[in-house]
């Protein structure tokens, strides 16, 4: 009896809180979401699931719809990942709205330093907040399956652990500001060619261990507010319509509790997407509203399914600055953030080659600076990943600012060449989506180079590549050098070396290029990738030794493109044949290489590479000592001591690889399971790094049993300066363990 009356009281309270309340006065709060859902008409609910137009922040990519009667505000979504992408100028005001162009994701990953990434994105997230945006559409985190993917610069690595840890740090930093992120593009969006329709046909093992693994880490450790489903299909179904992916794996297995939004566009079968757990359609179109509503009315979408997605949306909305009524300033501290951007590039740039201590330079040399890219520096890339910065420093100005004397005639020659090229460049800039980024190089005669070599102390050649959304790169004249570049390198090498002078190459590239055929021609190679608006200054910091480089490669540089396993199933510039819908590598892509991506393939099969995964030089050397591993109930803890043996201060990245015992599933010879980076060690100074690996992280995926399995036996734990340079080993015994998961990802067609 007592119970019954308590129930009645509770019901009455519930009624007064929600159902019976005057609908007009009901306003969304964090604690009345159920009441709001109860008060919403189905028409209103559906509008919340479809993005709409807006003009709150010019240049933002999309909006969610407001329902003023219930106090539900519009929220604003804008691109990343190298910084916030909004329009820098607005009608009717002289005020500008520039954002900071931070280093691109590939460079951030080269730092192997999650703390650094978090610092960068804490600053980035502040711009999101202060410009009135609720969600940054980043991090981009598809794996580098193939170096020609046009958006690799927006992504981190060929390895899922490195990629996942970087993304988690990125998310934490941005979200510290009380704004959201969107981990994208979920999943297997590894090529731009026919990106809206391509069917990625991937085994469950490769999905679980590689293409989903990085998202799993990012979701569990970063807790993004949102995830963006990709355009492509996965094993025959659009990812945005794949219930197994968006609900079973993402939510039920990994515990994701935010919203899933589509990538930008309208696909058929909005109803299937809604049922699959894709909460929000972006950019959003009336036809999607009509479809969802019709399906709700016919019962094809149940009230529970509709309410589930609406609940997710409301839980998202109550976290946003627009809901909180945050008074944004439109005045983030761009100066301070430029410093952050420069420091991040400093800490991430990779030194690939340094014969006879060519670098660092003394700082007072007369420098002949070559290459169109010395003027037209590639700070970021093109497409939605571009940031509208006020300025992107180029190498000419950065070298001059650092006190170098440049060969003035040569500097002007490239300035003129760039001016001539500008029409082409402008065309590209206005049509960022889907355009190949052609970069011509200026020709220089051998005679001119001969004379320049007499007059200058050293040659620095800035070799550039741009890339971006909507198009993949190609093999000829892009992955490989074009004829002008090759001739230039050869002539520079002969002329400068004949006089005992050095030739340094700066690789200002968005993705991997071929290096094996020409690296012997040059004395030093510095790899800043696309390092953001301040990146040119950071390159100069490394050239002068103001900064001792400490970045390492987040992917492998193969000897030849055709050595890369996915090259057999990637559109590298060959023309597609066949009927629409059936074209190999265009309409569908077979991930035939399975789990043998990057170093997993090269290392296991002893295939020679140009630069191995995890490789990078320093101006000092490090000794590794006391490798130790201690098993605990959840896995093991590894420690290693690193000592700076050289004459200058520096930081070292230690990579922890594991070689599993035989007997279980067939596995790569070595797999990255953890990594650490020392602080700046003074000459002679040591630091002991501690790295933890759980039994679950050691597991591989059995398709037969749909389970993660850690094989029993002795694991070799390898402490590497790169995957090819193991400096310490230890062993650890583990017992067998397994974790069953759902078999819901479909199978690649034969
Ligand atoms: C891209 C996304 C981006 C969105 C909004 C799409 O074309 O694939 O990465 O976030 O546009 O600009």
GROMACS .gro file of N, CA, C and O and ligand atoms in nm, residues 61 79 137 151 154 184-185 189 195 228 231 263-264 384 433 469, ligand 1:
model
   76
   61UNK      N    1   3.026   2.474  -4.160
   61UNK     CA    2   2.986   2.370  -4.255
   61UNK      C    3   2.839   2.333  -4.240
   61UNK      O    4   2.775   2.291  -4.337
   79UNK      N    5   3.441   2.300  -3.980
   79UNK     CA    6   3.550   2.207  -4.007
   79UNK      C    7   3.677   2.235  -3.931
   79UNK      O    8   3.704   2.344  -3.887
  137UNK      N    9   3.455   1.973  -3.665
  137UNK     CA   10   3.440   1.848  -3.740
  137UNK      C   11   3.577   1.783  -3.760
  137UNK      O   12   3.632   1.781  -3.869
  151UNK      N   13   4.362   1.279  -4.876
  151UNK     CA   14   4.341   1.344  -4.746
  151UNK      C   15   4.432   1.291  -4.638
  151UNK      O   16   4.407   1.318  -4.519
  154UNK      N   17   4.527   1.501  -4.345
  154UNK     CA   18   4.428   1.523  -4.239
  154UNK      C   19   4.424   1.407  -4.141
  154UNK      O   20   4.353   1.412  -4.040
  184UNK      N   21   3.610   1.141  -3.746
  184UNK     CA   22   3.563   1.113  -3.881
  184UNK      C   23   3.672   1.046  -3.963
  184UNK      O   24   3.787   1.054  -3.926
  185UNK      N   25   3.647   0.976  -4.070
  185UNK     CA   26   3.516   0.945  -4.126
  185UNK      C   27   3.497   0.798  -4.101
  185UNK      O   28   3.574   0.718  -4.153
  189UNK      N   29   3.721   0.493  -4.490
  189UNK     CA   30   3.715   0.598  -4.593
  189UNK      C   31   3.860   0.630  -4.632
  189UNK      O   32   3.915   0.732  -4.596
  195UNK      N   33   3.451   0.887  -5.370
  195UNK     CA   34   3.440   0.870  -5.226
  195UNK      C   35   3.296   0.858  -5.177
  195UNK      O   36   3.270   0.807  -5.070
  228UNK      N   37   3.140   1.112  -3.709
  228UNK     CA   38   3.084   1.133  -3.843
  228UNK      C   39   3.094   1.004  -3.923
  228UNK      O   40   3.204   0.952  -3.943
  231UNK      N   41   3.113   0.866  -4.619
  231UNK     CA   42   3.030   0.860  -4.740
  231UNK      C   43   3.022   0.718  -4.796
  231UNK      O   44   2.923   0.678  -4.855
  263UNK      N   45   2.834   1.230  -4.309
  263UNK     CA   46   2.916   1.326  -4.383
  263UNK      C   47   2.820   1.400  -4.477
  263UNK      O   48   2.708   1.357  -4.502
  264UNK      N   49   2.868   1.510  -4.531
  264UNK     CA   50   2.782   1.611  -4.594
  264UNK      C   51   2.720   1.568  -4.728
  264UNK      O   52   2.790   1.555  -4.828
  384UNK      N   53   3.805   2.083  -4.730
  384UNK     CA   54   3.745   2.124  -4.603
  384UNK      C   55   3.848   2.125  -4.490
  384UNK      O   56   3.825   2.181  -4.384
  433UNK      N   57   3.746   2.163  -5.405
  433UNK     CA   58   3.700   2.026  -5.400
  433UNK      C   59   3.717   1.955  -5.534
  433UNK      O   60   3.668   2.000  -5.636
  469UNK      N   61   4.094   1.718  -5.026
  469UNK     CA   62   3.967   1.648  -5.039
  469UNK      C   63   3.919   1.641  -5.183
  469UNK      O   64   3.933   1.735  -5.259
  751LIG     C1   65   3.402   1.620  -4.576
  751LIG     C2   66   3.404   1.626  -4.425
  751LIG     C3   67   3.367   1.765  -4.380
  751LIG     C4   68   3.232   1.802  -4.439
  751LIG     C5   69   3.184   1.939  -4.398
  751LIG     C6   70   3.273   1.673  -4.635
  751LIG     O1   71   3.279   1.684  -4.773
  751LIG     O2   72   3.423   1.488  -4.619
  751LIG     O3   73   3.529   1.591  -4.377
  751LIG     O4   74   3.365   1.771  -4.241
  751LIG     O5   75   3.241   1.797  -4.581
  751LIG     O6   76   3.256   2.038  -4.462
   0.00000   0.00000   0.00000
